[in-house]
Structure formats: structure tokens, C-alpha cells
Amino acid sequence: MCTYPRTVFVCHHEVWGKRLIVCPVGEAYNRGALSQDCRLRRPHGLQTRKLIRKCDRCIEVDEALAAAKVKIQECHEAVAMKRAEKAAQNMPETCDGSGKGCDVVAIRAWMEKVQVETA
């Protein structure tokens, strides 16, 4: 097991540095005695850093996710506005807005129809 410096981020991702201490397997590979280098990494205690931030990849993903959430919210608002406009256009002409001369039965039937369509 070769020893490497390591950086640990808040998101629990790690970045490994260049090899500090070569293990016997790594030395044998460097001499040409083995066909494969050491594949195990061991962190060096004094060379391990813990950063109080996310790694670059997680920052990019969080920014993209925030932008997507904003766009989805804009779409929800646009759909709600279109539904309100459509409902206003389809409102029965039996009511003049003042409450006088309104056909309550027709308005209730229209409201039930709109609720069924949106559900």
C-alpha cells in the first residue's frame, strides 16, 4: 500500500495527490520485477486536508440543479396563469359580476367542471 496525500471535501469526495511513500510492491514494479504497480492507496495522516467546501463537480451540479428548479418554477407559474386565463374565458355569461342576475346553478356546474378538468 503506497502512501498519498489526500484532500477530503464536505461532500465526501476525495482528491489524491502524488505518491509520497512507495511500498515494496511499488518498488518491485519500478525495478521491473512485477508487471503491475501497487493499486492500493493509503492516506498520509499529516498530508490529509479537510476542506470546508464542496468539490468543483458538486458545485457545478448544485448550480445546474438550482437553475433547473428556477425554470421548473417559472413553468408552473406560466401554466397556472394559462389555466386562470382559460377559466376566465370559459366562465358562463350568466353573471354580470355584481352578483345580481347570476345563475348560481350554472356557475356551480361550471366550477365542478373546471375542478374535474384540472384534477
Short mmCIF file of C-alpha atoms in Angstrom, two decimals:
data_model
loop_
_atom_site.label_atom_id
_atom_site.label_comp_id
_atom_site.label_asym_id
_atom_site.label_seq_id
_atom_site.Cartn_x
_atom_site.Cartn_y
_atom_site.Cartn_z
CA MET A 1 0.00 0.00 0.00
CA CYS A 2 1.58 3.24 -1.16
CA THR A 3 1.06 6.45 0.79
CA TYR A 4 -0.51 9.51 -0.85
CA PRO A 5 -1.62 12.98 0.27
CA ARG A 6 -5.38 13.38 0.24
CA THR A 7 -7.92 16.21 0.21
CA VAL A 8 -11.40 15.48 1.59
CA PHE A 9 -14.31 17.81 0.80
CA VAL A 10 -17.56 18.40 2.70
CA CYS A 11 -19.39 16.39 0.03
CA HIS A 12 -17.18 13.39 0.99
CA HIS A 13 -15.38 13.32 -2.35
CA GLU A 14 -11.61 12.91 -2.27
CA VAL A 15 -8.70 14.08 -4.37
CA TRP A 16 -5.45 12.14 -4.16
CA GLY A 17 -2.07 13.74 -4.72
CA LYS A 18 1.22 12.30 -5.98
CA ARG A 19 2.69 9.25 -4.28
CA LEU A 20 4.74 10.15 -1.20
CA ILE A 21 5.98 6.77 0.02
CA VAL A 22 6.42 3.76 -2.27
CA CYS A 23 5.53 0.36 -0.82
CA PRO A 24 7.54 -2.84 -1.58
CA VAL A 25 5.16 -3.78 -4.42
CA GLY A 26 5.63 -0.34 -5.97
CA GLU A 27 9.40 -0.64 -5.62
CA ALA A 28 9.36 -4.06 -7.29
CA TYR A 29 7.32 -2.60 -10.17
CA ASN A 30 9.77 0.29 -10.54
CA ARG A 31 12.67 -2.21 -10.72
CA GLY A 32 10.77 -4.19 -13.37
CA ALA A 33 10.32 -7.29 -11.20
CA LEU A 34 6.49 -7.05 -11.31
CA SER A 35 4.17 -6.36 -14.22
CA GLN A 36 1.66 -4.29 -12.19
CA ASP A 37 2.12 -1.31 -9.93
CA CYS A 38 0.60 -1.12 -6.45
CA ARG A 39 -3.11 -0.29 -6.75
CA LEU A 40 -3.88 0.38 -3.10
CA ARG A 41 -3.72 3.90 -1.70
CA ARG A 42 -3.21 4.78 1.91
CA PRO A 43 -3.68 8.38 3.05
CA HIS A 44 -0.80 10.08 4.82
CA GLY A 45 -2.06 11.43 8.14
CA LEU A 46 -0.05 14.66 8.07
CA GLN A 47 -0.83 15.28 4.41
CA THR A 48 -4.60 14.84 4.63
CA ARG A 49 -6.57 18.07 4.33
CA LYS A 50 -10.27 18.52 5.06
CA LEU A 51 -11.77 21.43 3.19
CA ILE A 52 -14.99 23.07 4.33
CA ARG A 53 -16.41 23.35 0.82
CA LYS A 54 -17.80 21.11 -1.87
CA CYS A 55 -15.67 19.80 -4.71
CA ASP A 56 -15.83 21.55 -8.09
CA ARG A 57 -18.04 18.87 -9.64
CA CYS A 58 -20.61 19.08 -6.83
CA ILE A 59 -20.65 22.88 -7.11
CA GLU A 60 -21.38 22.59 -10.85
CA VAL A 61 -24.15 20.05 -10.22
CA ASP A 62 -25.72 22.24 -7.49
CA GLU A 63 -25.69 25.29 -9.80
CA ALA A 64 -27.30 23.31 -12.63
CA LEU A 65 -29.91 21.92 -10.23
CA ALA A 66 -30.74 25.39 -8.90
CA ALA A 67 -31.14 26.71 -12.47
CA ALA A 68 -33.41 23.77 -13.34
CA LYS A 69 -35.55 24.40 -10.24
CA VAL A 70 -35.97 28.05 -11.23
CA LYS A 71 -37.05 27.06 -14.75
CA ILE A 72 -39.50 24.48 -13.40
CA GLN A 73 -40.99 27.09 -11.06
CA GLU A 74 -41.36 29.51 -14.00
CA CYS A 75 -43.15 26.78 -15.96
CA HIS A 76 -45.51 26.10 -13.04
CA GLU A 77 -46.34 29.81 -12.82
CA ALA A 78 -46.90 30.06 -16.59
CA VAL A 79 -49.22 27.03 -16.55
CA ALA A 80 -51.16 28.47 -13.59
CA MET A 81 -51.60 31.77 -15.46
CA LYS A 82 -52.79 29.97 -18.60
CA ARG A 83 -55.28 27.92 -16.57
CA ALA A 84 -56.62 31.07 -14.93
CA GLU A 85 -56.96 32.80 -18.32
CA LYS A 86 -58.70 29.77 -19.81
CA ALA A 87 -61.04 29.50 -16.84
CA ALA A 88 -61.90 33.20 -17.13
CA GLN A 89 -62.63 32.80 -20.85
CA ASN A 90 -64.86 29.78 -20.26
CA MET A 91 -66.82 31.36 -17.39
CA PRO A 92 -70.56 31.34 -18.07
CA GLU A 93 -72.07 34.60 -19.25
CA THR A 94 -74.92 34.27 -16.74
CA CYS A 95 -73.22 36.51 -14.16
CA ASP A 96 -72.60 40.24 -14.56
CA GLY A 97 -70.01 40.39 -11.76
CA SER A 98 -72.16 42.38 -9.35
CA GLY A 99 -73.92 39.30 -8.02
CA LYS A 100 -77.28 40.36 -9.40
CA GLY A 101 -78.88 38.19 -12.01
CA CYS A 102 -76.40 35.35 -11.52
CA ASP A 103 -77.47 31.81 -12.30
CA VAL A 104 -75.97 30.06 -9.25
CA VAL A 105 -76.74 26.58 -10.57
CA ALA A 106 -74.89 27.27 -13.85
CA ILE A 107 -71.87 28.74 -12.02
CA ARG A 108 -71.65 25.75 -9.65
CA ALA A 109 -71.85 23.32 -12.58
CA TRP A 110 -69.09 25.28 -14.35
CA MET A 111 -66.89 25.24 -11.20
CA GLU A 112 -67.31 21.47 -10.82
CA LYS A 113 -66.41 21.00 -14.49
CA VAL A 114 -63.25 23.12 -14.09
CA GLN A 115 -62.21 21.18 -10.96
CA VAL A 116 -62.63 17.85 -12.76
CA GLU A 117 -60.58 19.08 -15.76
CA THR A 118 -57.69 20.35 -13.61
CA ALA A 119 -57.56 17.26 -11.41
#
